Amino acid sequence: MQCLRRGALKPKRCWGTTVQTKRDMRVIEFENVAYSYGGGELLSDISVKLAPGSFHFLTGPSGSGKTTLMKLCYGALLPTAGHVSLFGKDVRTMERDDIAMIRRRVGVVHQDCQFLNHLPVAENIGLPLTVSGRHAETGGEDLQELLSWVGLSSRADALPPELSGGERQRAALARAVIMSPDVVLADEPTGNVDWEMSQRLLRLLVELNRMGKTVLIATHDLGLIRATKAQVQARVLRIANRRIQLAGADL
Ligand SMILES: Nc1ncnc2c1ncn2[C@@H]1O[C@H](COP(=O)(O)OP(=O)(O)OP(=O)(O)O)[C@@H](O)[C@H]1O
């Protein structure tokens, strides 16, 4: 999968001087983080580090704050206390260029996919390239390769509402990685699909990790976690009582 290899889709000018990934740097780091939507604290005193190339699951009961924590991971939310650093840079002090860089380096598969329903699948997947003005640079080849990788070449012209649940999730994954990010965050990527499809999605995520990408998956699906642990070294973070616990061998 050439177009996803590290750096393959990066612009000719490299990422710049303000945000760099050194080998020993944590790509995502939480230090005593708390978050509240206005009432009591939903997340408290969370400290966690994701090293480059690591594979993590985030699990916990419904409403425990998995999606909220994912949003903190890509700067969509700012912590109400503590510090979140992305590629060594505190999210609070990021400037516009840093935020643009984070958008390129972190690919997100949203829980509800968030497609533009009036645009065909291929255009939805290619939207990050179009928005960044890089579609012409790649000549659309990367898009074709990605569609093939996720098994959606024959659905390129379909509209999102015409897709099955598994097709939607694969299209969302393709869109998340089209900018060749260093980090892939997937929020319940197997939420509405059967076991066979969840295994297929899992294989794609494991493949991305083997390319060197840091992967974080939020899921309720303990079967998925067990299946993954047979294929790749994965750490499981569990939200319980507003805090993160490192889950043990019971998973
Ligand atoms: N924008 C918001 N404003 C106020 N409360 C919110 C907002 N977003 C989420 N919440 C609340 O925060 C809590 C955690 O939500 P979140 O979606 O992070 O949990 P989750 O663990 O991902 O849940 P699920 O597994 O059901 O997707 C819930 O009680 C939710 O209602």
mmCIF file of C-alpha atoms and ligand atoms in Angstrom:
data_model
loop_
_atom_site.group_PDB
_atom_site.id
_atom_site.type_symbol
_atom_site.label_atom_id
_atom_site.label_comp_id
_atom_site.label_asym_id
_atom_site.label_seq_id
_atom_site.Cartn_x
_atom_site.Cartn_y
_atom_site.Cartn_z
ATOM 1 C CA MET A 1 0.000 0.000 0.000
ATOM 2 C CA GLN A 2 2.507 2.491 -1.288
ATOM 3 C CA CYS A 3 0.485 5.665 -0.842
ATOM 4 C CA LEU A 4 0.157 5.073 2.897
ATOM 5 C CA ARG A 5 3.831 4.499 3.589
ATOM 6 C CA ARG A 6 5.353 6.995 5.919
ATOM 7 C CA GLY A 7 5.898 10.271 4.092
ATOM 8 C CA ALA A 8 4.504 9.127 0.748
ATOM 9 C CA LEU A 9 1.804 11.777 0.676
ATOM 10 C CA LYS A 10 3.628 14.469 2.571
ATOM 11 C CA PRO A 11 4.050 17.795 0.831
ATOM 12 C CA LYS A 12 7.460 18.556 -0.620
ATOM 13 C CA ARG A 13 8.155 21.045 2.156
ATOM 14 C CA CYS A 14 8.335 19.002 5.324
ATOM 15 C CA TRP A 15 6.187 19.545 8.408
ATOM 16 C CA GLY A 16 8.101 22.580 9.606
ATOM 17 C CA THR A 17 10.044 23.307 12.700
ATOM 18 C CA THR A 18 7.402 23.722 15.353
ATOM 19 C CA VAL A 19 6.049 20.155 15.385
ATOM 20 C CA GLN A 20 8.404 17.251 14.851
ATOM 21 C CA THR A 21 8.282 13.604 15.805
ATOM 22 C CA LYS A 22 11.512 12.520 17.367
ATOM 23 C CA ARG A 23 11.966 8.823 17.847
ATOM 24 C CA ASP A 24 11.643 9.104 21.628
ATOM 25 C CA MET A 25 8.739 11.568 21.556
ATOM 26 C CA ARG A 26 5.231 10.587 22.652
ATOM 27 C CA VAL A 27 2.809 11.334 19.843
ATOM 28 C CA ILE A 28 -0.018 11.889 22.337
ATOM 29 C CA GLU A 29 0.580 12.688 25.982
ATOM 30 C CA PHE A 30 -1.979 13.427 28.715
ATOM 31 C CA GLU A 31 -0.752 14.861 31.984
ATOM 32 C CA ASN A 32 -3.264 15.001 34.866
ATOM 33 C CA VAL A 33 -6.040 15.774 32.409
ATOM 34 C CA ALA A 34 -9.592 16.483 33.496
ATOM 35 C CA TYR A 35 -12.617 17.268 31.371
ATOM 36 C CA SER A 36 -16.067 18.558 32.223
ATOM 37 C CA TYR A 37 -18.889 19.593 29.894
ATOM 38 C CA GLY A 38 -20.039 22.039 32.563
ATOM 39 C CA GLY A 39 -21.392 19.809 35.317
ATOM 40 C CA GLY A 40 -19.243 17.452 37.349
ATOM 41 C CA GLU A 41 -15.995 16.058 35.957
ATOM 42 C CA LEU A 42 -16.454 13.359 33.330
ATOM 43 C CA LEU A 43 -12.717 12.567 33.190
ATOM 44 C CA SER A 44 -10.317 13.177 36.081
ATOM 45 C CA ASP A 45 -6.578 13.084 36.552
ATOM 46 C CA ILE A 46 -5.770 11.177 33.370
ATOM 47 C CA SER A 47 -2.118 10.629 32.561
ATOM 48 C CA VAL A 48 -1.290 8.485 29.557
ATOM 49 C CA LYS A 49 1.355 8.414 26.835
ATOM 50 C CA LEU A 50 1.100 6.913 23.371
ATOM 51 C CA ALA A 51 4.468 6.132 21.838
ATOM 52 C CA PRO A 52 5.030 6.288 18.065
ATOM 53 C CA GLY A 53 3.952 3.050 16.401
ATOM 54 C CA SER A 54 2.000 1.766 19.423
ATOM 55 C CA PHE A 55 -1.428 0.107 19.279
ATOM 56 C CA HIS A 56 -3.970 0.966 21.990
ATOM 57 C CA PHE A 57 -7.588 0.231 22.734
ATOM 58 C CA LEU A 58 -9.775 2.519 24.790
ATOM 59 C CA THR A 59 -12.689 0.786 26.440
ATOM 60 C CA GLY A 60 -15.238 1.462 29.179
ATOM 61 C CA PRO A 61 -19.003 1.562 29.715
ATOM 62 C CA SER A 62 -21.311 3.585 27.513
ATOM 63 C CA GLY A 63 -21.163 7.227 28.605
ATOM 64 C CA SER A 64 -17.842 6.824 30.418
ATOM 65 C CA GLY A 65 -16.167 9.357 28.132
ATOM 66 C CA LYS A 66 -14.432 7.387 25.348
ATOM 67 C CA THR A 67 -15.507 9.746 22.554
ATOM 68 C CA THR A 68 -14.691 12.735 24.754
ATOM 69 C CA LEU A 69 -11.187 11.379 25.372
ATOM 70 C CA MET A 70 -10.727 10.746 21.651
ATOM 71 C CA LYS A 71 -11.691 14.379 20.962
ATOM 72 C CA LEU A 72 -9.074 15.507 23.479
ATOM 73 C CA CYS A 73 -6.558 13.384 21.529
ATOM 74 C CA TYR A 74 -6.902 15.456 18.364
ATOM 75 C CA GLY A 75 -7.531 18.868 19.843
ATOM 76 C CA ALA A 76 -11.276 19.017 19.140
ATOM 77 C CA LEU A 77 -11.708 19.617 22.878
ATOM 78 C CA LEU A 78 -9.310 21.320 25.271
ATOM 79 C CA PRO A 79 -8.833 19.878 28.759
ATOM 80 C CA THR A 80 -10.475 21.755 31.614
ATOM 81 C CA ALA A 81 -7.410 20.912 33.741
ATOM 82 C CA GLY A 82 -4.004 19.392 33.031
ATOM 83 C CA HIS A 83 -2.135 19.245 29.741
ATOM 84 C CA VAL A 84 -2.564 17.443 26.428
ATOM 85 C CA SER A 85 0.464 17.427 24.111
ATOM 86 C CA LEU A 86 0.367 16.294 20.502
ATOM 87 C CA PHE A 87 3.747 15.635 18.897
ATOM 88 C CA GLY A 88 5.353 17.397 21.847
ATOM 89 C CA LYS A 89 3.268 20.554 21.552
ATOM 90 C CA ASP A 90 0.722 21.631 24.186
ATOM 91 C CA VAL A 91 -2.699 21.939 22.522
ATOM 92 C CA ARG A 92 -3.415 25.154 24.425
ATOM 93 C CA THR A 93 -0.483 27.008 22.885
ATOM 94 C CA MET A 94 -0.897 25.762 19.327
ATOM 95 C CA GLU A 95 -1.034 28.307 16.580
ATOM 96 C CA ARG A 96 -2.948 28.038 13.335
ATOM 97 C CA ASP A 97 -0.113 26.273 11.471
ATOM 98 C CA ASP A 98 0.285 23.742 14.268
ATOM 99 C CA ILE A 99 -3.430 22.956 14.179
ATOM 100 C CA ALA A 100 -3.290 22.444 10.407
ATOM 101 C CA MET A 101 -0.347 20.114 10.902
ATOM 102 C CA ILE A 102 -2.206 18.119 13.543
ATOM 103 C CA ARG A 103 -5.164 17.760 11.172
ATOM 104 C CA ARG A 104 -2.799 16.167 8.632
ATOM 105 C CA ARG A 105 -0.886 13.993 11.061
ATOM 106 C CA VAL A 106 -3.891 12.614 12.944
ATOM 107 C CA GLY A 107 -6.528 10.732 10.941
ATOM 108 C CA VAL A 108 -9.890 10.274 12.658
ATOM 109 C CA VAL A 109 -12.615 7.685 12.004
ATOM 110 C CA HIS A 110 -15.633 9.310 13.668
ATOM 111 C CA GLN A 111 -18.281 7.189 15.383
ATOM 112 C CA ASP A 112 -20.967 8.456 12.985
ATOM 113 C CA CYS A 113 -18.617 8.596 9.931
ATOM 114 C CA GLN A 114 -19.665 12.207 9.112
ATOM 115 C CA PHE A 115 -20.003 11.971 5.321
ATOM 116 C CA LEU A 116 -21.408 14.614 3.034
ATOM 117 C CA ASN A 117 -24.398 12.660 1.748
ATOM 118 C CA HIS A 118 -24.710 14.512 -1.567
ATOM 119 C CA LEU A 119 -21.127 13.636 -2.614
ATOM 120 C CA PRO A 120 -20.108 10.233 -4.010
ATOM 121 C CA VAL A 121 -17.981 7.977 -1.828
ATOM 122 C CA ALA A 122 -14.776 8.677 -3.771
ATOM 123 C CA GLU A 123 -15.223 12.430 -3.358
ATOM 124 C CA ASN A 124 -15.918 12.057 0.360
ATOM 125 C CA ILE A 125 -12.742 10.007 0.794
ATOM 126 C CA GLY A 126 -10.722 12.456 -1.293
ATOM 127 C CA LEU A 127 -12.091 15.537 0.479
ATOM 128 C CA PRO A 128 -9.009 16.064 2.708
ATOM 129 C CA LEU A 129 -6.833 16.090 -0.445
ATOM 130 C CA THR A 130 -9.192 18.504 -2.184
ATOM 131 C CA VAL A 131 -9.375 20.838 0.819
ATOM 132 C CA SER A 132 -5.592 20.896 1.155
ATOM 133 C CA GLY A 133 -5.194 21.534 -2.585
ATOM 134 C CA ARG A 134 -3.226 18.332 -3.116
ATOM 135 C CA HIS A 135 -5.596 16.376 -5.327
ATOM 136 C CA ALA A 136 -3.865 17.575 -8.473
ATOM 137 C CA GLU A 137 -0.469 16.705 -6.993
ATOM 138 C CA THR A 138 -1.370 13.018 -6.624
ATOM 139 C CA GLY A 139 -3.405 12.793 -9.842
ATOM 140 C CA GLY A 140 -6.066 10.764 -8.035
ATOM 141 C CA GLU A 141 -3.849 7.666 -8.028
ATOM 142 C CA ASP A 142 -3.705 7.501 -4.265
ATOM 143 C CA LEU A 143 -7.467 7.684 -4.079
ATOM 144 C CA GLN A 144 -7.842 4.723 -6.459
ATOM 145 C CA GLU A 145 -5.273 2.751 -4.487
ATOM 146 C CA LEU A 146 -7.044 3.490 -1.219
ATOM 147 C CA LEU A 147 -10.444 2.531 -2.619
ATOM 148 C CA SER A 148 -8.962 -0.776 -3.699
ATOM 149 C CA TRP A 149 -7.260 -1.290 -0.326
ATOM 150 C CA VAL A 150 -10.552 -0.964 1.540
ATOM 151 C CA GLY A 151 -12.414 -3.015 -1.102
ATOM 152 C CA LEU A 152 -14.625 -0.169 -2.330
ATOM 153 C CA SER A 153 -13.455 0.341 -5.924
ATOM 154 C CA SER A 154 -16.847 -0.732 -7.248
ATOM 155 C CA ARG A 155 -18.669 1.641 -4.839
ATOM 156 C CA ALA A 156 -16.702 4.780 -5.728
ATOM 157 C CA ASP A 157 -19.715 6.480 -7.358
ATOM 158 C CA ALA A 158 -22.273 5.458 -4.739
ATOM 159 C CA LEU A 159 -23.700 8.047 -2.343
ATOM 160 C CA PRO A 160 -23.019 7.472 1.372
ATOM 161 C CA PRO A 161 -26.666 6.654 2.255
ATOM 162 C CA GLU A 162 -26.478 3.762 -0.263
ATOM 163 C CA LEU A 163 -23.612 2.069 1.617
ATOM 164 C CA SER A 164 -23.907 -0.793 4.089
ATOM 165 C CA GLY A 165 -22.584 -0.306 7.624
ATOM 166 C CA GLY A 166 -19.330 -2.113 6.822
ATOM 167 C CA GLU A 167 -18.849 -0.143 3.605
ATOM 168 C CA ARG A 168 -19.391 3.121 5.501
ATOM 169 C CA GLN A 169 -16.796 2.184 8.084
ATOM 170 C CA ARG A 170 -14.258 1.220 5.408
ATOM 171 C CA ALA A 171 -14.904 4.467 3.534
ATOM 172 C CA ALA A 172 -14.447 6.413 6.788
ATOM 173 C CA LEU A 173 -11.150 4.610 7.404
ATOM 174 C CA ALA A 174 -9.962 5.403 3.867
ATOM 175 C CA ARG A 175 -10.794 9.096 4.358
ATOM 176 C CA ALA A 176 -8.983 9.101 7.722
ATOM 177 C CA VAL A 177 -5.737 7.838 6.187
ATOM 178 C CA ILE A 178 -5.688 9.583 2.817
ATOM 179 C CA MET A 179 -3.329 12.291 4.110
ATOM 180 C CA SER A 180 -0.931 9.572 5.320
ATOM 181 C CA PRO A 181 -1.262 10.491 9.004
ATOM 182 C CA ASP A 182 1.136 9.287 11.691
ATOM 183 C CA VAL A 183 -1.740 8.542 14.074
ATOM 184 C CA VAL A 184 -5.099 6.859 13.369
ATOM 185 C CA LEU A 185 -7.911 7.343 15.917
ATOM 186 C CA ALA A 186 -10.977 5.159 15.353
ATOM 187 C CA ASP A 187 -14.102 5.665 17.470
ATOM 188 C CA GLU A 188 -16.169 2.440 17.532
ATOM 189 C CA PRO A 189 -15.113 1.468 13.989
ATOM 190 C CA THR A 190 -16.904 -1.878 14.284
ATOM 191 C CA GLY A 191 -20.006 -0.552 16.052
ATOM 192 C CA ASN A 192 -22.599 -1.532 13.438
ATOM 193 C CA VAL A 193 -21.039 -4.451 11.596
ATOM 194 C CA ASP A 194 -21.019 -8.227 11.925
ATOM 195 C CA TRP A 195 -18.075 -10.266 13.208
ATOM 196 C CA GLU A 196 -16.670 -11.006 9.753
ATOM 197 C CA MET A 197 -16.649 -7.319 8.819
ATOM 198 C CA SER A 198 -15.191 -6.301 12.161
ATOM 199 C CA GLN A 199 -12.331 -8.746 11.492
ATOM 200 C CA ARG A 200 -11.811 -7.205 8.072
ATOM 201 C CA LEU A 201 -11.675 -3.695 9.555
ATOM 202 C CA LEU A 202 -9.340 -4.938 12.242
ATOM 203 C CA ARG A 203 -6.954 -6.358 9.626
ATOM 204 C CA LEU A 204 -6.820 -2.936 7.947
ATOM 205 C CA LEU A 205 -6.042 -1.225 11.251
ATOM 206 C CA VAL A 206 -3.357 -3.803 12.098
ATOM 207 C CA GLU A 207 -1.865 -3.278 8.635
ATOM 208 C CA LEU A 208 -1.714 0.475 9.267
ATOM 209 C CA ASN A 209 0.048 -0.169 12.558
ATOM 210 C CA ARG A 210 2.578 -2.411 10.816
ATOM 211 C CA MET A 211 3.311 0.506 8.480
ATOM 212 C CA GLY A 212 4.436 2.380 11.592
ATOM 213 C CA LYS A 213 1.278 4.294 12.422
ATOM 214 C CA THR A 214 0.140 4.802 15.999
ATOM 215 C CA VAL A 215 -3.386 3.372 16.362
ATOM 216 C CA LEU A 216 -5.977 4.087 19.059
ATOM 217 C CA ILE A 217 -9.373 2.386 18.855
ATOM 218 C CA ALA A 218 -12.308 3.152 21.155
ATOM 219 C CA THR A 219 -14.544 0.110 21.437
ATOM 220 C CA HIS A 220 -16.986 -1.841 23.612
ATOM 221 C CA ASP A 221 -16.114 -4.981 21.713
ATOM 222 C CA LEU A 222 -14.015 -7.194 23.984
ATOM 223 C CA GLY A 223 -13.996 -9.926 21.295
ATOM 224 C CA LEU A 224 -12.300 -7.479 18.944
ATOM 225 C CA ILE A 225 -9.696 -6.675 21.581
ATOM 226 C CA ARG A 226 -8.958 -10.358 22.163
ATOM 227 C CA ALA A 227 -8.688 -11.020 18.417
ATOM 228 C CA THR A 228 -6.287 -8.113 18.032
ATOM 229 C CA LYS A 229 -4.044 -9.217 20.845
ATOM 230 C CA ALA A 230 -3.391 -12.416 18.887
ATOM 231 C CA GLN A 231 -2.061 -10.332 15.980
ATOM 232 C CA VAL A 232 -0.310 -7.341 17.462
ATOM 233 C CA GLN A 233 1.000 -6.099 20.791
ATOM 234 C CA ALA A 234 -1.850 -3.929 22.034
ATOM 235 C CA ARG A 235 -2.357 -2.068 25.309
ATOM 236 C CA VAL A 236 -5.863 -1.702 26.665
ATOM 237 C CA LEU A 237 -6.850 1.493 28.464
ATOM 238 C CA ARG A 238 -10.088 1.241 30.398
ATOM 239 C CA ILE A 239 -12.071 4.223 31.670
ATOM 240 C CA ALA A 240 -13.514 3.454 35.096
ATOM 241 C CA ASN A 241 -14.716 5.963 37.679
ATOM 242 C CA ARG A 242 -13.562 8.872 35.486
ATOM 243 C CA ARG A 243 -9.982 7.604 35.387
ATOM 244 C CA ILE A 244 -7.861 5.468 33.076
ATOM 245 C CA GLN A 245 -6.762 2.041 34.176
ATOM 246 C CA LEU A 246 -4.403 -0.176 32.248
ATOM 247 C CA ALA A 247 -6.474 -3.332 31.739
ATOM 248 C CA GLY A 248 -4.806 -6.596 32.654
ATOM 249 C CA ALA A 249 -4.679 -10.109 31.271
ATOM 250 C CA ASP A 250 -8.429 -10.574 31.778
ATOM 251 C CA LEU A 251 -8.991 -9.001 28.359
HETATM 252 N N1 LIG B 1 -21.295 18.160 23.832
HETATM 253 C C1 LIG B 1 -21.697 17.634 24.996
HETATM 254 N N2 LIG B 1 -22.286 18.409 25.923
HETATM 255 C C2 LIG B 1 -22.678 17.913 27.119
HETATM 256 N N3 LIG B 1 -22.520 16.616 27.477
HETATM 257 C C3 LIG B 1 -21.950 15.793 26.580
HETATM 258 C C4 LIG B 1 -21.502 16.263 25.295
HETATM 259 N N4 LIG B 1 -20.953 15.220 24.626
HETATM 260 C C5 LIG B 1 -21.065 14.154 25.437
HETATM 261 N N5 LIG B 1 -21.652 14.488 26.608
HETATM 262 C C6 LIG B 1 -21.910 13.597 27.743
HETATM 263 O O1 LIG B 1 -20.668 13.113 28.232
HETATM 264 C C7 LIG B 1 -20.809 11.753 28.630
HETATM 265 C C8 LIG B 1 -19.754 10.919 27.910
HETATM 266 O O2 LIG B 1 -20.037 10.905 26.514
HETATM 267 P P1 LIG B 1 -19.091 10.154 25.502
HETATM 268 O O3 LIG B 1 -19.765 10.201 24.171
HETATM 269 O O4 LIG B 1 -17.724 10.710 25.596
HETATM 270 O O5 LIG B 1 -19.107 8.666 26.113
HETATM 271 P P2 LIG B 1 -18.756 7.279 25.415
HETATM 272 O O6 LIG B 1 -18.036 6.470 26.439
HETATM 273 O O7 LIG B 1 -18.071 7.510 24.117
HETATM 274 O O8 LIG B 1 -20.203 6.682 25.152
HETATM 275 P P3 LIG B 1 -20.691 5.573 24.084
HETATM 276 O O9 LIG B 1 -19.908 4.322 24.404
HETATM 277 O O10 LIG B 1 -22.149 5.427 24.396
HETATM 278 O O11 LIG B 1 -20.411 6.125 22.717
HETATM 279 C C9 LIG B 1 -22.232 11.348 28.331
HETATM 280 O O12 LIG B 1 -22.981 11.452 29.510
HETATM 281 C C10 LIG B 1 -22.685 12.379 27.309
HETATM 282 O O13 LIG B 1 -24.070 12.599 27.404
#
